[in-house]
Short mmCIF file of C-alpha atoms in Angstrom, two decimals:
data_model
loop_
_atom_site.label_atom_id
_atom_site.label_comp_id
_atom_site.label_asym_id
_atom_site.label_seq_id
_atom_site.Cartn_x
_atom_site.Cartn_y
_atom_site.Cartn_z
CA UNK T 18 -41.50 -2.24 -13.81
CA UNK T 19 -40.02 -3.55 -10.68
CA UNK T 20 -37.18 -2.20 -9.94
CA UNK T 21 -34.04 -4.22 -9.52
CA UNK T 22 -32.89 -5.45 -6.02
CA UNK T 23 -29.57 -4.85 -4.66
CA UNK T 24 -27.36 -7.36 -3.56
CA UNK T 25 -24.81 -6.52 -0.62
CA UNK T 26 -21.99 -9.37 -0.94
CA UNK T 27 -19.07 -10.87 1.13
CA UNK T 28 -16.22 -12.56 -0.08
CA UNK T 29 -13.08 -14.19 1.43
CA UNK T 30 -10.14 -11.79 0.25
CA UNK T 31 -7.45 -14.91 0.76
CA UNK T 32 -10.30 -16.94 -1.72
CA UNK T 33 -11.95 -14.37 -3.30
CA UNK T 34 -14.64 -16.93 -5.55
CA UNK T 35 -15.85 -17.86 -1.77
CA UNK T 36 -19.47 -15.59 -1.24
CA UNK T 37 -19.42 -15.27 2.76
CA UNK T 38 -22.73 -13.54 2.48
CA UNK T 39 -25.31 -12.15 0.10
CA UNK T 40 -28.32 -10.10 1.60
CA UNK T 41 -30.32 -7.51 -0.21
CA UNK T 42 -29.24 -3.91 0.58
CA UNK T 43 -32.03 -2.02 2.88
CA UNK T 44 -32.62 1.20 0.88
CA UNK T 45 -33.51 4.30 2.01
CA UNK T 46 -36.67 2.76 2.84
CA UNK T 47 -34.82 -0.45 4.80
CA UNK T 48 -33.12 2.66 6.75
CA UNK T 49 -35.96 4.15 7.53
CA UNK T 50 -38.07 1.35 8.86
CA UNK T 51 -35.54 0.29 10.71
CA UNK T 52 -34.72 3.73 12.71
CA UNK T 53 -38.38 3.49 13.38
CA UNK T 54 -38.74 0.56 14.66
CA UNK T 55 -35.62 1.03 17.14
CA UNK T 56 -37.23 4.59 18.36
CA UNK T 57 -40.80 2.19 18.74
CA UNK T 58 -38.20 0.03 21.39
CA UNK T 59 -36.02 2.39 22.83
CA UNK T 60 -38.09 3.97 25.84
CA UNK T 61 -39.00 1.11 26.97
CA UNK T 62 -35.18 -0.03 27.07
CA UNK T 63 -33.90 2.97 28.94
CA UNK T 64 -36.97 2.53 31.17
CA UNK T 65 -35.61 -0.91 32.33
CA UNK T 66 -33.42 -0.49 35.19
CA UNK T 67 -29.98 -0.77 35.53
CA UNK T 68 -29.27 -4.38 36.49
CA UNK T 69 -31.54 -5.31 33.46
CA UNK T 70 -29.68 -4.15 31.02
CA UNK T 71 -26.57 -5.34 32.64
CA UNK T 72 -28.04 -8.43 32.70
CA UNK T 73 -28.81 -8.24 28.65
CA UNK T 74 -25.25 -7.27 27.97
CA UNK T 75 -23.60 -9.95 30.23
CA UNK T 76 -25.76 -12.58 28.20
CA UNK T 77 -24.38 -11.18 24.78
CA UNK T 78 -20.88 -11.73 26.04
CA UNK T 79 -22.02 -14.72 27.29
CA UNK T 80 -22.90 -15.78 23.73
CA UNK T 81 -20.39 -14.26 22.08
CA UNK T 82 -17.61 -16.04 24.24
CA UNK T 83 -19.56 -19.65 23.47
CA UNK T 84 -19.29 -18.64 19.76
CA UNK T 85 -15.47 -17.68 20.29
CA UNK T 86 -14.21 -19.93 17.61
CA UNK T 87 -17.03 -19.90 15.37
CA UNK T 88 -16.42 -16.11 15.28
CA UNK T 89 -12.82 -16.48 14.91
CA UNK T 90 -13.13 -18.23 11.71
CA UNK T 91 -15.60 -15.87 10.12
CA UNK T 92 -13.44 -13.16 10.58
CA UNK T 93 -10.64 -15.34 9.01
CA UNK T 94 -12.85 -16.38 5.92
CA UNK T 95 -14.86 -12.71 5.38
CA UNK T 96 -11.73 -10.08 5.93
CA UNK T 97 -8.92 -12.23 5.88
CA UNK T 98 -7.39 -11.31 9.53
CA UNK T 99 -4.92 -13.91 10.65
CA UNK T 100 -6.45 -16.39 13.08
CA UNK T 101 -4.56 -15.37 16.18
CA UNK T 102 -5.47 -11.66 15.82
CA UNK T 103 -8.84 -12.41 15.07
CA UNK T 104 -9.34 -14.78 18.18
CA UNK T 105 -7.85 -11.47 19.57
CA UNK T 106 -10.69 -9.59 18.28
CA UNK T 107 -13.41 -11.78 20.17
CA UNK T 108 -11.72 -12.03 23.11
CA UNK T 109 -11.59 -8.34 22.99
CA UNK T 110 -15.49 -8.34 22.28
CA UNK T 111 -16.42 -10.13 25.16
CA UNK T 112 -14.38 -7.86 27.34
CA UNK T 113 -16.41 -4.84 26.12
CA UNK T 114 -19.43 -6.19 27.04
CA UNK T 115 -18.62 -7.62 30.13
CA UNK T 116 -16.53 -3.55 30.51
CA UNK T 117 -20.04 -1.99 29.50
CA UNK T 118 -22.47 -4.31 31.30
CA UNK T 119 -21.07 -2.96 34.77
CA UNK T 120 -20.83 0.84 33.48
CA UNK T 121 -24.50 1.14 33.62
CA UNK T 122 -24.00 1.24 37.45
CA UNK T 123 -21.48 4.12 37.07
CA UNK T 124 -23.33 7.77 38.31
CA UNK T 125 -25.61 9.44 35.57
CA UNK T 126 -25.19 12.70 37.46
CA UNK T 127 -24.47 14.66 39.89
CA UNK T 128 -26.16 16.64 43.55
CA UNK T 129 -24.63 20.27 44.13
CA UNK T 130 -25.40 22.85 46.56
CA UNK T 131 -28.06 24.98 45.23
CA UNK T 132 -28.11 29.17 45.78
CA UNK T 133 -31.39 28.82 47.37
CA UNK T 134 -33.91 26.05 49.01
CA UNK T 135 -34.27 23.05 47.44
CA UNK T 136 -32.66 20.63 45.55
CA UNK T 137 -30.29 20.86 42.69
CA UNK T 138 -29.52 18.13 40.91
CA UNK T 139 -28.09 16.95 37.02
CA UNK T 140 -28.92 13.95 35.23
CA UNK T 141 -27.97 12.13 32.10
CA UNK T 142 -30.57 10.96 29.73
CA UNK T 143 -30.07 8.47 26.84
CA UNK T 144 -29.93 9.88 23.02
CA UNK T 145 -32.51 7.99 21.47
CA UNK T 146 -31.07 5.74 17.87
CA UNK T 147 -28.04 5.12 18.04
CA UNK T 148 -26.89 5.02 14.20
CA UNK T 149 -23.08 3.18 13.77
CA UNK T 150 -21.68 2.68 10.76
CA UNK T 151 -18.33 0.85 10.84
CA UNK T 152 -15.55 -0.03 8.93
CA UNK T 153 -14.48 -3.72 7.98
CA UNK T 154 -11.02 -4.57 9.43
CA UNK T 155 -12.64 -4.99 13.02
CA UNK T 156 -15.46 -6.20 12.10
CA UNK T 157 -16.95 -7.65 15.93
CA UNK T 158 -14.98 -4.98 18.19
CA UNK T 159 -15.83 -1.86 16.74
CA UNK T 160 -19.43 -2.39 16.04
CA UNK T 161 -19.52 -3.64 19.82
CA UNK T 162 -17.84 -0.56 21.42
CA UNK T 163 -19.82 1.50 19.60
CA UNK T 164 -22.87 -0.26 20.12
CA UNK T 165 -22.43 -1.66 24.03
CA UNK T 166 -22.18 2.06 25.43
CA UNK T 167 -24.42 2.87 23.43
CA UNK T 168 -27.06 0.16 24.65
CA UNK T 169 -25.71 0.40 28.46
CA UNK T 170 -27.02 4.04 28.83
CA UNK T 171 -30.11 3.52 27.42
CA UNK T 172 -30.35 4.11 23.50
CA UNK T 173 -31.38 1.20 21.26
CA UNK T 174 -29.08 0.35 17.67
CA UNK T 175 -29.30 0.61 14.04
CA UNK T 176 -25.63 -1.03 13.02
CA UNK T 177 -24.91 -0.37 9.29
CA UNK T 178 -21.81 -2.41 8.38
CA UNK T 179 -19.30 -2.14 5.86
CA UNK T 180 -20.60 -4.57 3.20
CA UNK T 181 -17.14 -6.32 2.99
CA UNK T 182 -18.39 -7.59 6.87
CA UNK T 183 -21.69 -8.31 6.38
CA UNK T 184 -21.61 -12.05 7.90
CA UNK T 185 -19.80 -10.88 11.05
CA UNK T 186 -22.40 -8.24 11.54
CA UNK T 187 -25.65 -10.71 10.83
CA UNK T 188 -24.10 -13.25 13.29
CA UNK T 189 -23.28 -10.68 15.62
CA UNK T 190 -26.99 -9.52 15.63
CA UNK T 191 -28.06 -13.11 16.08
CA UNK T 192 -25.92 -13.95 18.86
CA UNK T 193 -26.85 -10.61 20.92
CA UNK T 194 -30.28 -11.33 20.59
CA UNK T 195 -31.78 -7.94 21.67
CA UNK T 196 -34.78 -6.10 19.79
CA UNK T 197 -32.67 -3.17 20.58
CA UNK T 198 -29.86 -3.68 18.11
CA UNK T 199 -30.39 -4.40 14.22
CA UNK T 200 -28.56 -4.84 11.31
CA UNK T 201 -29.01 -2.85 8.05
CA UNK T 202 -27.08 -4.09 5.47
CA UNK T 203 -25.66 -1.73 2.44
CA UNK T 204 -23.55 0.33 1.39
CA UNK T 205 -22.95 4.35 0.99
CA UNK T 206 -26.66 5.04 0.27
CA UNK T 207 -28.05 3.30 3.41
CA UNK T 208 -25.11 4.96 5.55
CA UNK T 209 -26.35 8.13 4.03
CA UNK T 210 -29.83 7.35 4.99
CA UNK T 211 -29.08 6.17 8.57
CA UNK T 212 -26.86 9.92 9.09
CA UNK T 213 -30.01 11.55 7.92
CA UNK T 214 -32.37 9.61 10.56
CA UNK T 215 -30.37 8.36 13.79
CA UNK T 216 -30.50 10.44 16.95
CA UNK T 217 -26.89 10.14 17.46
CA UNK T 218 -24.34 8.79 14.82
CA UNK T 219 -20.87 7.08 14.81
CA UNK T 220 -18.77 6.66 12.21
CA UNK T 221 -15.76 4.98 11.80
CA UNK T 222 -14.43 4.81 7.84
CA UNK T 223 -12.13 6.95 5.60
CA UNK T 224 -12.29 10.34 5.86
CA UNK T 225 -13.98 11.81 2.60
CA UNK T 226 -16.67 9.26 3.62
CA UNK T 227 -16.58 10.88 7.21
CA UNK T 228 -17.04 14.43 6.24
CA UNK T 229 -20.49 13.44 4.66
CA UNK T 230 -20.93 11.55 7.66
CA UNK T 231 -20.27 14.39 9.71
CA UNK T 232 -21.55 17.13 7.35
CA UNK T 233 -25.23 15.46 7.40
CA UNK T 234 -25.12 15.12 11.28
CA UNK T 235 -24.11 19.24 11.91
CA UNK T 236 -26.85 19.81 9.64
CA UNK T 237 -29.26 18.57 11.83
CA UNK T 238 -27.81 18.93 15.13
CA UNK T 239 -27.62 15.66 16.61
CA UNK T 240 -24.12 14.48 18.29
CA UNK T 241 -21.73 12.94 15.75
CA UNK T 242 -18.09 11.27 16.00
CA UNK T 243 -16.02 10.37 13.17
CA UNK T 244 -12.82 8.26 13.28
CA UNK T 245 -11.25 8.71 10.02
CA UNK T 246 -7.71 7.09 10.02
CA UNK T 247 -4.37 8.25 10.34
CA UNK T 248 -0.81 8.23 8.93
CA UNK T 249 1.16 7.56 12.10
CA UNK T 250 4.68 8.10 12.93
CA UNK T 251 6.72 6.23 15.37
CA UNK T 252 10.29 7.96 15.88
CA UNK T 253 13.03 6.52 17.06
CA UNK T 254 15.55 8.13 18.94
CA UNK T 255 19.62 6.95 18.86
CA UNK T 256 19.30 5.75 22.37
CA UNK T 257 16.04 3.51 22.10
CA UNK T 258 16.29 -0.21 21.83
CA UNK T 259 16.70 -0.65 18.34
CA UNK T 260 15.38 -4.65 18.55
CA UNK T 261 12.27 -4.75 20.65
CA UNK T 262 11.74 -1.32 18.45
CA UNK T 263 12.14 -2.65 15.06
CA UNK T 264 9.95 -5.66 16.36
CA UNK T 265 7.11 -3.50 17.13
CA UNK T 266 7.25 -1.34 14.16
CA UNK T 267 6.81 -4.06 12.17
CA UNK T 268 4.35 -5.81 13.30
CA UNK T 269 2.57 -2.53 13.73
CA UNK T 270 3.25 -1.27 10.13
CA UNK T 271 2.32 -4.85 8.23
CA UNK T 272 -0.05 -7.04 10.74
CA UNK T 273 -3.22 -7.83 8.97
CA UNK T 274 -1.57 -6.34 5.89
CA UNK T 275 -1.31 -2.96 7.26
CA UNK T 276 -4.98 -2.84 7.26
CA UNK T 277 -5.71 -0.40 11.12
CA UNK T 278 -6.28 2.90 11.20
CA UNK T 279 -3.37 2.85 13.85
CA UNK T 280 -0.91 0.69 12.09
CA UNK T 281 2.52 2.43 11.38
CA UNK T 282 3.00 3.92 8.34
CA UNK T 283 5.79 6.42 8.28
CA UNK T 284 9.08 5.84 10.42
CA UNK T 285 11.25 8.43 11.31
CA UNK T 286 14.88 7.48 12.04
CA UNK T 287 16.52 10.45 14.65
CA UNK T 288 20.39 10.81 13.48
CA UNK T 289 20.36 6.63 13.42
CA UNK T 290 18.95 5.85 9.63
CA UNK T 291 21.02 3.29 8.80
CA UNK T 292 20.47 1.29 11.65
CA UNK T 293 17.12 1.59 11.57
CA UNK T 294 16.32 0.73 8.46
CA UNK T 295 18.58 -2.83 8.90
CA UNK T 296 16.69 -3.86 11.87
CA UNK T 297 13.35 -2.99 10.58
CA UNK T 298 13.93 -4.57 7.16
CA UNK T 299 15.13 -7.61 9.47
CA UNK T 300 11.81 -7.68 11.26
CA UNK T 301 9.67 -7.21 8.75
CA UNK T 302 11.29 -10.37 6.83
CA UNK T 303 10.99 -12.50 10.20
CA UNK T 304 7.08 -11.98 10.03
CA UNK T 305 4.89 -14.55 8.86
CA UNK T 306 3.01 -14.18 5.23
CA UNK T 307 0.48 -15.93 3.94
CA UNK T 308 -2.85 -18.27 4.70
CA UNK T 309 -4.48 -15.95 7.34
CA UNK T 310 -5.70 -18.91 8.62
CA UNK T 311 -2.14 -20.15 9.39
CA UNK T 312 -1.60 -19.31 13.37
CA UNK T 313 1.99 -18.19 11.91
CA UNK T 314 1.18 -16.10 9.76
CA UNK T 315 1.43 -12.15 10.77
CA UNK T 316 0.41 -10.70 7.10
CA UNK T 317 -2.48 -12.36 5.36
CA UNK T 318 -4.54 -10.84 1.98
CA UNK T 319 -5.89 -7.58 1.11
CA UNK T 320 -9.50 -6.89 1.87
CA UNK T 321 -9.44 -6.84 -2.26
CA UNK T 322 -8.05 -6.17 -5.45
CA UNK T 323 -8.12 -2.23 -5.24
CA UNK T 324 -6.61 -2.38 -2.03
CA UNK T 325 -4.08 -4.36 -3.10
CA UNK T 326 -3.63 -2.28 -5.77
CA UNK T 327 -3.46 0.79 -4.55
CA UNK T 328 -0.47 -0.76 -2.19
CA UNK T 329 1.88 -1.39 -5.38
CA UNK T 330 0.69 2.30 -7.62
CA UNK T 331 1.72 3.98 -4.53
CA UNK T 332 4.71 1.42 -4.35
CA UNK T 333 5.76 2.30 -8.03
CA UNK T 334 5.03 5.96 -7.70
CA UNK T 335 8.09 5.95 -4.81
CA UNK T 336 10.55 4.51 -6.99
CA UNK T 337 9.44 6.25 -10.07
CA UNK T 338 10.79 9.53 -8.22
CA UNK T 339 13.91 10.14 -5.85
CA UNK T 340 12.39 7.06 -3.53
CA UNK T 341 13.90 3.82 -2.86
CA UNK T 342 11.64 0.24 -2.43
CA UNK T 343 13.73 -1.32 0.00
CA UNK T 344 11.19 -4.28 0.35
CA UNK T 345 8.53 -5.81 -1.12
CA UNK T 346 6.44 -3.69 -3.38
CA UNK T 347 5.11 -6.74 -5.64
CA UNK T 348 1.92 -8.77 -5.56
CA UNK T 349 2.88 -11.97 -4.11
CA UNK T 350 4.02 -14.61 -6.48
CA UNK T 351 4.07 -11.77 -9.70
CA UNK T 352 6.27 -10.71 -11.62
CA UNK T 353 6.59 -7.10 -11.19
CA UNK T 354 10.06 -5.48 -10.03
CA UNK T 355 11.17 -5.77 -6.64
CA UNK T 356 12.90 -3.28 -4.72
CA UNK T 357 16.44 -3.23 -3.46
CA UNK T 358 16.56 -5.51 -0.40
CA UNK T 359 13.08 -7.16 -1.40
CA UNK T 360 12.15 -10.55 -0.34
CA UNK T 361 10.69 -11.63 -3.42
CA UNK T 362 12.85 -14.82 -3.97
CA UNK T 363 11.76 -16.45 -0.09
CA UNK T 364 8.32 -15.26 -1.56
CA UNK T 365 8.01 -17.89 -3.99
CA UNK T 366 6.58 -20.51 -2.50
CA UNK T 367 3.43 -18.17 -2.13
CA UNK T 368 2.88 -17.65 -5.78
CA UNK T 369 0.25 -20.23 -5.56
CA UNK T 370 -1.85 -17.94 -3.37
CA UNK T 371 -5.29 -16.59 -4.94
CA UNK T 372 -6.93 -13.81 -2.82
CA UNK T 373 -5.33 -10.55 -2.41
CA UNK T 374 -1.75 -11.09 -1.67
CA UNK T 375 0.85 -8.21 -1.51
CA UNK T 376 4.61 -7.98 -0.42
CA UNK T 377 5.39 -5.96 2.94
CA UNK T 378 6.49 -2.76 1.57
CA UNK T 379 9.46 -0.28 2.96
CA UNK T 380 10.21 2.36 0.85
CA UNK T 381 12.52 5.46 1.56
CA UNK T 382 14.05 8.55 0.23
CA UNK T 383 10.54 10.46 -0.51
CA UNK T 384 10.45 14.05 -0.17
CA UNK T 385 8.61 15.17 2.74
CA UNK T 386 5.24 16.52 0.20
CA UNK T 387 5.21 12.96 -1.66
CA UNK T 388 1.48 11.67 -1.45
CA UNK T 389 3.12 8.69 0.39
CA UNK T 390 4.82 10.32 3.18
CA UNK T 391 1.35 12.83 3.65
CA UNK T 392 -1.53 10.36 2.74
CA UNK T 393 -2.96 6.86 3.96
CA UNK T 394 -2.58 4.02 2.04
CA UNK T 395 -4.26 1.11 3.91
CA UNK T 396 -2.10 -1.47 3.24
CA UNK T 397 1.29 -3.16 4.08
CA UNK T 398 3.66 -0.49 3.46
CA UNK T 399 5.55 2.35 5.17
CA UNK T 400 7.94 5.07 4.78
CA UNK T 401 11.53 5.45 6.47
CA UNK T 402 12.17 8.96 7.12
CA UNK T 403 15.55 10.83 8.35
CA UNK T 404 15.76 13.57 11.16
CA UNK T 405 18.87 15.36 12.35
CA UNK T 406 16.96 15.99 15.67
CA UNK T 407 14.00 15.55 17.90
CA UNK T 408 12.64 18.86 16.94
CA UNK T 409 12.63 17.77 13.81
CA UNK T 410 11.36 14.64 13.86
CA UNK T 411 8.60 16.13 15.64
CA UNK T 412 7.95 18.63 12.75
CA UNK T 413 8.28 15.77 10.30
CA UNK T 414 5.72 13.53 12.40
CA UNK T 415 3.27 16.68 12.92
CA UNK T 416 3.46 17.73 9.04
CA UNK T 417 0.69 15.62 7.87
CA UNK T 418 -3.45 16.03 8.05
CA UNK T 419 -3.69 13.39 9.93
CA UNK T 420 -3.41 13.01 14.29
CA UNK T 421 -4.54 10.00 15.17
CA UNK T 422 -1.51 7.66 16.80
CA UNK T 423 2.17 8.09 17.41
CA UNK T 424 5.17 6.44 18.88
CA UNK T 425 8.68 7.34 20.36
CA UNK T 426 11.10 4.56 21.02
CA UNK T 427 13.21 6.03 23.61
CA UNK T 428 15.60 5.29 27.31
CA UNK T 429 15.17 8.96 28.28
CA UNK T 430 11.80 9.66 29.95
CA UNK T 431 12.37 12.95 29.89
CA UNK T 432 12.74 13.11 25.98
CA UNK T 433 9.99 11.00 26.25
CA UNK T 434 7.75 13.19 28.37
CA UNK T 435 8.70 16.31 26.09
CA UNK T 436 8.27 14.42 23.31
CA UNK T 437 5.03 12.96 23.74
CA UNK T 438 3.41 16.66 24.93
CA UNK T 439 4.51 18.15 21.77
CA UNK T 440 2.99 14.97 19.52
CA UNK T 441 -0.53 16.15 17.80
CA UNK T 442 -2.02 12.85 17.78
CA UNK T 443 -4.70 11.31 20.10
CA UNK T 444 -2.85 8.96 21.19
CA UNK T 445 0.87 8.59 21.76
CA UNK T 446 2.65 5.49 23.14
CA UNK T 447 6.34 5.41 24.32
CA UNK T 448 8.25 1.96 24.22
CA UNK T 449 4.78 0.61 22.34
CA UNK T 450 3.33 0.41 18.95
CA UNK T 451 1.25 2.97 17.00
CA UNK T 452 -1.30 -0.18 16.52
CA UNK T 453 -3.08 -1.01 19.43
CA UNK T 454 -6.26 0.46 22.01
CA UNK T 455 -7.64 -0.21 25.15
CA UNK T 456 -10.89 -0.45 25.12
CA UNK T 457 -11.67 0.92 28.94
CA UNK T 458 -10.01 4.26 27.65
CA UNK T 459 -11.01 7.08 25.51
CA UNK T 460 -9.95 7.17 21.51
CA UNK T 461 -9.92 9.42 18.92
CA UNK T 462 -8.19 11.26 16.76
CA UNK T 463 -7.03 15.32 16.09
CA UNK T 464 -6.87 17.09 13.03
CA UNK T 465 -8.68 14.72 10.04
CA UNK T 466 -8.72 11.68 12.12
CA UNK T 467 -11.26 13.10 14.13
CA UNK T 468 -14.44 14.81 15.18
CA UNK T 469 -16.73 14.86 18.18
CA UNK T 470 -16.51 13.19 21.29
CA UNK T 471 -13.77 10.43 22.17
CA UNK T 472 -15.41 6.66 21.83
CA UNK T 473 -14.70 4.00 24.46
CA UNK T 474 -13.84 3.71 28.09
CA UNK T 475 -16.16 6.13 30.31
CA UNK T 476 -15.95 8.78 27.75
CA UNK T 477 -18.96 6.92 25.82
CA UNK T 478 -21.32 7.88 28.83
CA UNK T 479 -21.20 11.40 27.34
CA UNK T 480 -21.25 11.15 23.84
CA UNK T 481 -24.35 8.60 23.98
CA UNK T 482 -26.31 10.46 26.36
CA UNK T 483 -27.27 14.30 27.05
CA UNK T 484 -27.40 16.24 30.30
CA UNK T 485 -29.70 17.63 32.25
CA UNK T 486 -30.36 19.99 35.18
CA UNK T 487 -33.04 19.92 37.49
CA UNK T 488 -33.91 22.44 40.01
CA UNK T 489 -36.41 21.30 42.63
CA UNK T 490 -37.95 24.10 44.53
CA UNK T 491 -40.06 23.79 48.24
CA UNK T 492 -43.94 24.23 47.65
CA UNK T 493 -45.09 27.54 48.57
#
């Protein structure tokens, strides 16, 4: 009998009866072939010198910026970002390239004074297969800065997308054009298959799917990095400018429906709740919902149905207890119950929408051990908390699993300073929004948002390549 063949499908979360793609799933035996045929490449692509593969990257960004709307609107139609975040996103692409296409020229070592004659010198030496599996909701950036350091020091590329981005990932490949990066498309059996084979792996995904990730790696002793989301805090202290603070939160707690790793998704209110909660339930009303492909809108579709789900269970589970819904907590245009302060009535004009449409969600009044104040929920919603102090709200933003981004809204730079030392995240911003990275600068995560080496900026040169000393002695 033969067996049956896989399918790996795409489809437009705002129009979810539109296929973006359809590609049979590698297998095992996809995996496999592919890892080989990348280690068959990859010495003679670290052999090449510097300026050629600068050259190679510059003409990817090249291409990439020539395809800049053409890429725009796939990432519209296949994840459902809104068309100015996804322009954004390629803009962004291009920049890593260009960023790693010059860090091939940056030292791969180092000339120190040796105890004896001779010469003492260290040297770092590509990985080998560079295996990346990434996540969806960045579906050009993140596979590029993974896969551009990664390529700049000398490794060649097996890219395993999330299947939910498969178009973005084939047209990706195409418009690179390098031997040296493919494209194997699946889902968690070929991921498995490529953390069992690649010389070096990155991850980027939720975190039960990162612990195999990482577990398979350890086993076999090549480098491994895992992003694994977060459930960030931003805190806002009495004296912080409650507008341009609100503002940010919510765009950084519902843009692209919530759907970032670093998007906001617990607010803590120092000795200032009520106000808070008025100014952010007045920005999150001002933000644009609907057609992602509207360059108004701020909050487009769920990536699909169980996402969008899982936004109103955890929505109703809130106000089943102690918890408030202060907004939204509906799919758009249904007729479920909305909360206290919801928008549902200026909604209406969006019941017509198909794809995967939720309500910007603010809920408060949850104990500080409800699974929404302590777990992710990768959607459009986030929790209002109350602190009598900055100690507190410190405890209350440190309380969780989770360390990957955090914010203080504050006039004091002092406070600011203290605050932001004492902050077990990765990253902390002050004045700025949880969402957000800079690509020329190292990210990552503590506690479960994280493991192994930071990704981006020059801290890529480390994880992607190993080092070496060399002792050279006089002839006797």
């Amino acid at each position: 009998m033969i067996p049956a063949i896989s399918l790996i499908e795409s489809r437009s979360p705002h129009a979810p009866a539109d296929v973006v793609a359809s590609f049979p799933a590698a297998g095992e035996a996809g995996v496999q072939a592919a890892v080989l045929l990348a280690q068959a490449v990859q010495h003679d692509w670290a052999a090449r010198n510097a300026s050629a593969r600068a050259t190679a990257l510059a003409r990817a960004a090249d291409a990439v910026e020539g395809a800049a709307d053409e890429l725009a609107a796939l990432v519209v139609r296949e994840v459902g970002k809104p068309v100015t975040e996804a322009r954004a996103e390629v803009a962004r692409s291009v920049s890593i390239l260009r960023y790693y296409a010059q860090q091939v020229f940056d030292p791969v070592g180092a000339v120190h004074e040796p105890s004896g004659a001779g010469l003492l010198f260290t040297r770092r030496r590509p990985l080998g297969v560079a295996g990346l599996i990434t996540p969806w909701n960045f579906p050009l950036a993140i596979p590029l800065w993974k896969a551009a350091p990664a390529l700049a020091f000398g490794n060649t590329v097996v890219l395993k997308p999330a299947p939910q981005a498969l178009a973005c990932a084939l047209r990706l490949a195409e418009l690179l054009d390098l031997n040296e990066f493919q494209v194997v498309p699946g889902g968690a059996e070929e991921g498995a298959a490529l953390a069992e084979t690649a010389d070096v792996v990155s991850f980027t995904g939720s975190a039960a799917a990162g612990a195999l990730v990482r577990a398979a790696a350890v086993r076999r002793g090549v480098p491994v990095q895992t992003e694994m989301g977060g459930h960030n805090a931003a805190i806002v202290l009495p004296d912080a400018d409650l507008e341009s603070a609100a503002a940010q939160i919510a765009a950084a707690a519902m843009g692209f429906a919530g759907q970032k790793c670093t998007a906001t998704r617990r607010i803590i209110a120092v000795g200032n709740g009520d106000e808070v909660r008025q100014a952010v339930l007045a920005a999150v009303a001002r933000l644009g919902f609907g057609d992602p492909s509207d360059p108004g809108t701020v909050v487009g579709p769920l990536i699909d149905e169980a996402a969008r789900d899982r936004v109103t269970v955890a929505a109703a589970s809130a106000a089943a207890g102690v918890g408030r819904i202060l907004a939204g907590g509906r799919i758009a245009g249904g007729t479920g119950e909305g909360g206290a302060g919801s928008r549902a009535g200026s909604r209406q004009a969006f019941g017509g929408l198909g794809g995967w449409y939720v309500e910007p969600t603010v809920v408060d009044g949850l104990f500080a051990d409800h699974p929404l104040a302590r777990e992710e929920v990768f959607g459009p919603i986030c929790v209002v908390q109350d602190a009598a102090s900055a100690d507190e709200a410190v405890a209350l933003a440190n309380g969780v699993r989770y360390g990957l981004a955090s914010a203080v809204y504050t006039r004091d730079l002092d406070r600011a300073l203290d605050l932001s030392a004492r902050l077990d995240t990765g990253l902390v911003r002050v004045n700025a929004p949880t969402s957000g990275v800079d690509f020329y600068l190292p990210f990552g995560g503590e506690k479960d948002s994280g493991y192994g080496g930071r990704e981006q900026g020059k801290a890529a040169q480390d994880f992607y390549t190993s080092s070496h000393t060399v002792t050279v002695s006089p002839s006797r």
